[in-house]
Amino acid sequence: MISNDDGFQAKGINALVEMVADMGDVLACAPDAARSGYACAFSAVTPLRMQLRKKEGNVEVWSCNGTPVDCVKLALHEFCQERMPDIVIGGINHGDNASVNTHYSGTMGVTLEGCMKYIPSVAFSICDYSENPDFQPLRSLIRQIVSKVLQQGLPRGVCLNVNFPLGPFKGVRVCRMAYGTWYDECVKEHHPRGYDYYWMVGSYRNDEPQADDTDNWALTNGYVAITPTRIDVTAYEAMEKLKDWKLQTS
């Protein structure tokens, strides 16, 4: 199963479908328009619709008017009652999803939703925000990673966040998420009709630029970054300290 947050018409998801089409039956269900930044959001008050966009051989492509997570939930409910996917893939996203972007990304929303359903799941993104990137340099590694996940699976509660730099690639790094901060995120404007409005924009800062074990470092230095990402966000290292607080209920 494949989805994204750039929409079913985006070059990234169409390139991804083509790359893996000979590896099994492919079911793609993606938003009917761009839904970047929707993370794990789902539609609680909006009725959802699906539309078949293409059916050729072993490939079906559907669109949905909801979020990336809606697409996964609906596709699982409608098409996978008797046959669950062997893998859920998000992407290929136009733009990276490294560092804290993981928490905002609709591409990672796809992958986290698959992981929460105990399906091995992978997200692919490239550090290119244009509508027409060259995805062919990614082909070999994407096929290798998908093949490894299909053969070996992933640990329960763990998915993969794979980010590609602009090529050529120096190699592959398995790395952690960098600490980073978005700042200057709101731009205030004044409408001619007399009211203020705001654009959410911002700039990203790597808060540990010297650390060479992070996804930001890997991408900045020309390496493909693979970050194993957990569903369980419990801060286990803080549990004992909190227990020492000895809180009383009365």
Tab-separated table of C-alpha atoms in Angstrom:
chain	number	residue	atom	x	y	z
A	1	MET	CA	0.000	0.000	0.000
A	2	ILE	CA	1.294	3.436	-0.981
A	3	SER	CA	0.167	6.934	-0.018
A	4	ASN	CA	1.622	10.427	0.338
A	5	ASP	CA	0.799	13.998	1.331
A	6	ASP	CA	1.532	15.689	-2.010
A	7	GLY	CA	-1.537	14.242	-3.728
A	8	PHE	CA	-2.156	11.319	-6.070
A	9	GLN	CA	-1.046	13.378	-9.071
A	10	ALA	CA	2.411	14.226	-7.637
A	11	LYS	CA	5.424	12.953	-9.521
A	12	GLY	CA	6.885	11.424	-6.367
A	13	ILE	CA	4.120	8.917	-5.695
A	14	ASN	CA	3.822	8.034	-9.376
A	15	ALA	CA	7.570	7.415	-9.574
A	16	LEU	CA	7.352	5.255	-6.444
A	17	VAL	CA	4.493	3.170	-7.850
A	18	GLU	CA	6.497	2.571	-11.015
A	19	MET	CA	9.617	1.622	-9.055
A	20	VAL	CA	7.927	-1.144	-7.054
A	21	ALA	CA	5.155	-2.256	-9.429
A	22	ASP	CA	6.990	-5.478	-10.354
A	23	MET	CA	7.514	-6.441	-6.691
A	24	GLY	CA	3.860	-7.291	-5.982
A	25	ASP	CA	0.306	-5.999	-6.191
A	26	VAL	CA	0.232	-2.242	-5.575
A	27	LEU	CA	-2.660	-0.384	-3.972
A	28	ALA	CA	-2.174	3.385	-3.899
A	29	CYS	CA	-4.622	5.666	-2.105
A	30	ALA	CA	-3.566	9.297	-1.783
A	31	PRO	CA	-5.169	12.700	-1.164
A	32	ASP	CA	-6.912	14.395	-4.066
A	33	ALA	CA	-4.727	17.480	-3.496
A	34	ALA	CA	-1.693	18.444	-1.440
A	35	ARG	CA	-2.008	17.802	2.309
A	36	SER	CA	1.492	18.643	3.540
A	37	GLY	CA	1.827	19.211	7.279
A	38	TYR	CA	-1.185	17.090	8.241
A	39	ALA	CA	0.951	14.631	10.252
A	40	CYS	CA	-1.325	11.978	11.830
A	41	ALA	CA	-4.510	14.046	11.539
A	42	PHE	CA	-7.698	12.296	10.439
A	43	SER	CA	-11.141	13.611	9.504
A	44	ALA	CA	-13.590	13.381	12.391
A	45	VAL	CA	-16.330	15.705	11.086
A	46	THR	CA	-15.893	15.697	7.283
A	47	PRO	CA	-17.541	12.982	5.130
A	48	LEU	CA	-14.945	11.231	2.990
A	49	ARG	CA	-15.107	10.186	-0.646
A	50	MET	CA	-12.870	7.985	-2.764
A	51	GLN	CA	-12.386	7.905	-6.529
A	52	LEU	CA	-10.677	5.259	-8.661
A	53	ARG	CA	-8.061	7.038	-10.780
A	54	LYS	CA	-6.298	4.134	-12.502
A	55	LYS	CA	-6.414	0.362	-12.693
A	56	GLU	CA	-3.774	-1.267	-14.844
A	57	GLY	CA	-2.564	-4.813	-14.302
A	58	ASN	CA	-1.547	-5.219	-10.666
A	59	VAL	CA	-1.760	-1.474	-9.867
A	60	GLU	CA	-4.792	0.381	-8.495
A	61	VAL	CA	-4.675	4.094	-7.743
A	62	TRP	CA	-7.407	5.797	-5.691
A	63	SER	CA	-7.780	9.351	-4.442
A	64	CYS	CA	-9.513	10.564	-1.281
A	65	ASN	CA	-10.656	14.011	-0.177
A	66	GLY	CA	-9.214	13.462	3.304
A	67	THR	CA	-5.815	13.457	4.988
A	68	PRO	CA	-2.945	11.033	4.331
A	69	VAL	CA	-3.981	9.034	7.393
A	70	ASP	CA	-7.582	8.973	6.135
A	71	CYS	CA	-6.275	7.419	2.926
A	72	VAL	CA	-4.575	4.575	4.786
A	73	LYS	CA	-7.509	3.968	7.110
A	74	LEU	CA	-10.032	3.951	4.252
A	75	ALA	CA	-7.945	1.750	1.982
A	76	LEU	CA	-7.416	-0.790	4.763
A	77	HIS	CA	-11.127	-0.769	5.577
A	78	GLU	CA	-12.416	-0.947	2.008
A	79	PHE	CA	-9.875	-3.110	0.220
A	80	CYS	CA	-7.962	-5.116	2.812
A	81	GLN	CA	-10.558	-6.998	4.826
A	82	GLU	CA	-9.231	-10.384	3.682
A	83	ARG	CA	-5.704	-9.494	2.607
A	84	MET	CA	-3.519	-7.085	4.570
A	85	PRO	CA	-0.622	-5.258	2.893
A	86	ASP	CA	2.866	-6.667	3.348
A	87	ILE	CA	4.214	-3.112	3.539
A	88	VAL	CA	2.955	0.478	3.764
A	89	ILE	CA	5.056	3.088	1.958
A	90	GLY	CA	4.789	6.872	2.223
A	91	GLY	CA	6.234	9.128	-0.471
A	92	ILE	CA	8.241	9.894	-2.381
A	93	ASN	CA	7.842	13.253	-0.652
A	94	HIS	CA	8.890	16.465	-2.372
A	95	GLY	CA	11.032	17.916	0.439
A	96	ASP	CA	12.859	16.299	3.337
A	97	ASN	CA	11.234	15.013	6.509
A	98	ALA	CA	14.282	14.940	8.742
A	99	SER	CA	14.610	16.102	12.350
A	100	VAL	CA	11.460	17.557	13.948
A	101	ASN	CA	9.761	17.642	10.544
A	102	THR	CA	8.959	14.014	11.334
A	103	HIS	CA	6.253	15.252	13.709
A	104	TYR	CA	4.578	17.500	11.131
A	105	SER	CA	4.896	15.328	8.045
A	106	GLY	CA	1.873	13.801	6.334
A	107	THR	CA	4.266	11.369	4.654
A	108	MET	CA	5.324	10.169	8.090
A	109	GLY	CA	1.637	10.165	9.074
A	110	VAL	CA	1.118	7.486	6.408
A	111	THR	CA	4.039	5.482	7.726
A	112	LEU	CA	3.158	5.833	11.399
A	113	GLU	CA	-0.433	4.768	10.676
A	114	GLY	CA	0.820	1.639	8.950
A	115	CYS	CA	3.178	0.973	11.850
A	116	MET	CA	0.339	1.386	14.370
A	117	LYS	CA	-1.484	-1.322	12.419
A	118	TYR	CA	1.595	-3.577	12.858
A	119	ILE	CA	2.414	-3.430	9.145
A	120	PRO	CA	6.098	-2.880	8.228
A	121	SER	CA	6.198	0.724	7.038
A	122	VAL	CA	8.693	3.046	5.346
A	123	ALA	CA	8.685	6.742	4.354
A	124	PHE	CA	10.773	8.094	1.480
A	125	SER	CA	11.568	11.796	1.012
A	126	ILE	CA	14.048	13.853	-1.006
A	127	CYS	CA	15.584	17.258	-0.250
A	128	ASP	CA	13.990	18.804	-3.329
A	129	TYR	CA	10.794	20.868	-3.055
A	130	SER	CA	10.280	21.350	-6.789
A	131	GLU	CA	7.345	19.792	-8.618
A	132	ASN	CA	9.623	17.928	-11.005
A	133	PRO	CA	12.619	16.390	-9.206
A	134	ASP	CA	14.676	13.634	-10.777
A	135	PHE	CA	13.700	10.543	-8.788
A	136	GLN	CA	15.669	7.998	-10.817
A	137	PRO	CA	18.843	8.212	-8.665
A	138	LEU	CA	16.663	6.973	-5.755
A	139	ARG	CA	15.413	3.916	-7.614
A	140	SER	CA	18.065	1.361	-6.664
A	141	LEU	CA	18.103	2.178	-2.943
A	142	ILE	CA	14.309	2.339	-2.707
A	143	ARG	CA	14.014	-1.088	-4.278
A	144	GLN	CA	16.728	-2.460	-1.988
A	145	ILE	CA	15.083	-1.069	1.144
A	146	VAL	CA	11.592	-2.248	0.158
A	147	SER	CA	12.997	-5.696	-0.655
A	148	LYS	CA	14.791	-5.921	2.716
A	149	VAL	CA	11.645	-4.895	4.605
A	150	LEU	CA	9.510	-7.389	2.681
A	151	GLN	CA	12.018	-10.165	3.387
A	152	GLN	CA	12.975	-9.372	6.981
A	153	GLY	CA	10.173	-7.185	8.329
A	154	LEU	CA	10.769	-4.553	11.008
A	155	PRO	CA	10.608	-4.678	14.801
A	156	ARG	CA	7.131	-4.175	16.225
A	157	GLY	CA	6.397	-0.491	16.687
A	158	VAL	CA	9.317	0.634	14.493
A	159	CYS	CA	9.091	2.209	11.030
A	160	LEU	CA	11.764	3.736	8.802
A	161	ASN	CA	12.141	7.393	7.865
A	162	VAL	CA	14.388	7.536	4.772
A	163	ASN	CA	15.588	10.903	3.478
A	164	PHE	CA	17.637	11.431	0.323
A	165	PRO	CA	19.940	14.421	-0.212
A	166	LEU	CA	20.369	16.022	-3.590
A	167	GLY	CA	22.722	13.635	-5.382
A	168	PRO	CA	25.196	12.274	-6.039
A	169	PHE	CA	25.004	10.150	-2.885
A	170	LYS	CA	28.179	9.485	-0.898
A	171	GLY	CA	26.629	6.530	0.908
A	172	VAL	CA	23.996	5.565	3.459
A	173	ARG	CA	23.922	6.445	7.164
A	174	VAL	CA	21.661	4.861	9.774
A	175	CYS	CA	21.246	7.764	12.161
A	176	ARG	CA	19.148	9.462	14.801
A	177	MET	CA	16.804	12.415	14.507
A	178	ALA	CA	18.532	15.762	14.971
A	179	TYR	CA	17.339	18.317	17.486
A	180	GLY	CA	16.177	21.343	15.535
A	181	THR	CA	13.883	24.352	15.811
A	182	TRP	CA	11.534	26.196	13.492
A	183	TYR	CA	11.544	29.977	14.074
A	184	ASP	CA	9.946	33.094	12.536
A	185	GLU	CA	7.009	30.846	11.729
A	186	CYS	CA	4.247	33.452	11.392
A	187	VAL	CA	4.097	36.257	8.845
A	188	LYS	CA	1.455	38.886	9.563
A	189	GLU	CA	-0.251	40.671	6.661
A	190	HIS	CA	-3.051	43.208	6.433
A	191	HIS	CA	-5.993	42.615	4.115
A	192	PRO	CA	-7.425	45.539	2.086
A	193	ARG	CA	-10.794	44.830	3.713
A	194	GLY	CA	-9.376	45.853	7.058
A	195	TYR	CA	-8.345	42.737	8.942
A	196	ASP	CA	-5.050	41.043	9.722
A	197	TYR	CA	-4.203	37.548	8.514
A	198	TYR	CA	-1.199	35.247	8.878
A	199	TRP	CA	0.905	32.879	6.795
A	200	MET	CA	2.609	29.916	8.467
A	201	VAL	CA	6.112	29.806	7.000
A	202	GLY	CA	9.338	29.796	9.025
A	203	SER	CA	12.992	28.849	8.826
A	204	TYR	CA	14.630	25.713	10.197
A	205	ARG	CA	17.737	25.663	12.413
A	206	ASN	CA	19.799	22.566	13.226
A	207	ASP	CA	20.484	22.948	16.958
A	208	GLU	CA	23.387	20.486	16.999
A	209	PRO	CA	25.245	21.119	13.726
A	210	GLN	CA	28.467	19.502	14.948
A	211	ALA	CA	26.852	16.153	15.803
A	212	ASP	CA	27.759	13.705	13.042
A	213	ASP	CA	25.290	10.962	13.983
A	214	THR	CA	22.094	12.806	12.965
A	215	ASP	CA	19.869	12.848	9.907
A	216	ASN	CA	20.583	16.553	9.350
A	217	TRP	CA	24.331	15.929	9.281
A	218	ALA	CA	23.945	13.010	6.886
A	219	LEU	CA	21.824	14.992	4.433
A	220	THR	CA	24.032	18.099	4.637
A	221	ASN	CA	27.075	15.957	3.860
A	222	GLY	CA	25.560	14.044	0.949
A	223	TYR	CA	24.469	10.821	2.658
A	224	VAL	CA	21.112	9.066	2.540
A	225	ALA	CA	19.687	9.142	6.085
A	226	ILE	CA	17.764	6.162	7.451
A	227	THR	CA	16.195	6.849	10.843
A	228	PRO	CA	14.398	4.018	12.668
A	229	THR	CA	11.386	5.701	14.262
A	230	ARG	CA	9.324	4.404	17.172
A	231	ILE	CA	5.602	4.571	17.785
A	232	ASP	CA	6.197	4.367	21.536
A	233	VAL	CA	7.281	7.877	22.535
A	234	THR	CA	7.629	7.081	26.251
A	235	ALA	CA	10.692	8.772	27.785
A	236	TYR	CA	11.888	5.697	29.659
A	237	GLU	CA	15.004	7.459	30.952
A	238	ALA	CA	12.764	9.928	32.814
A	239	MET	CA	10.488	7.366	34.475
A	240	GLU	CA	12.638	6.629	37.529
A	241	LYS	CA	13.230	10.311	38.181
A	242	LEU	CA	9.491	10.980	38.078
A	243	LYS	CA	8.863	8.078	40.436
A	244	ASP	CA	11.227	9.778	42.902
A	245	TRP	CA	8.815	12.707	43.106
A	246	LYS	CA	6.674	10.536	45.431
A	247	LEU	CA	3.477	12.383	44.611
A	248	GLN	CA	0.534	11.989	46.995
A	249	THR	CA	-3.146	12.007	46.090
A	250	SER	CA	-4.207	13.363	49.470
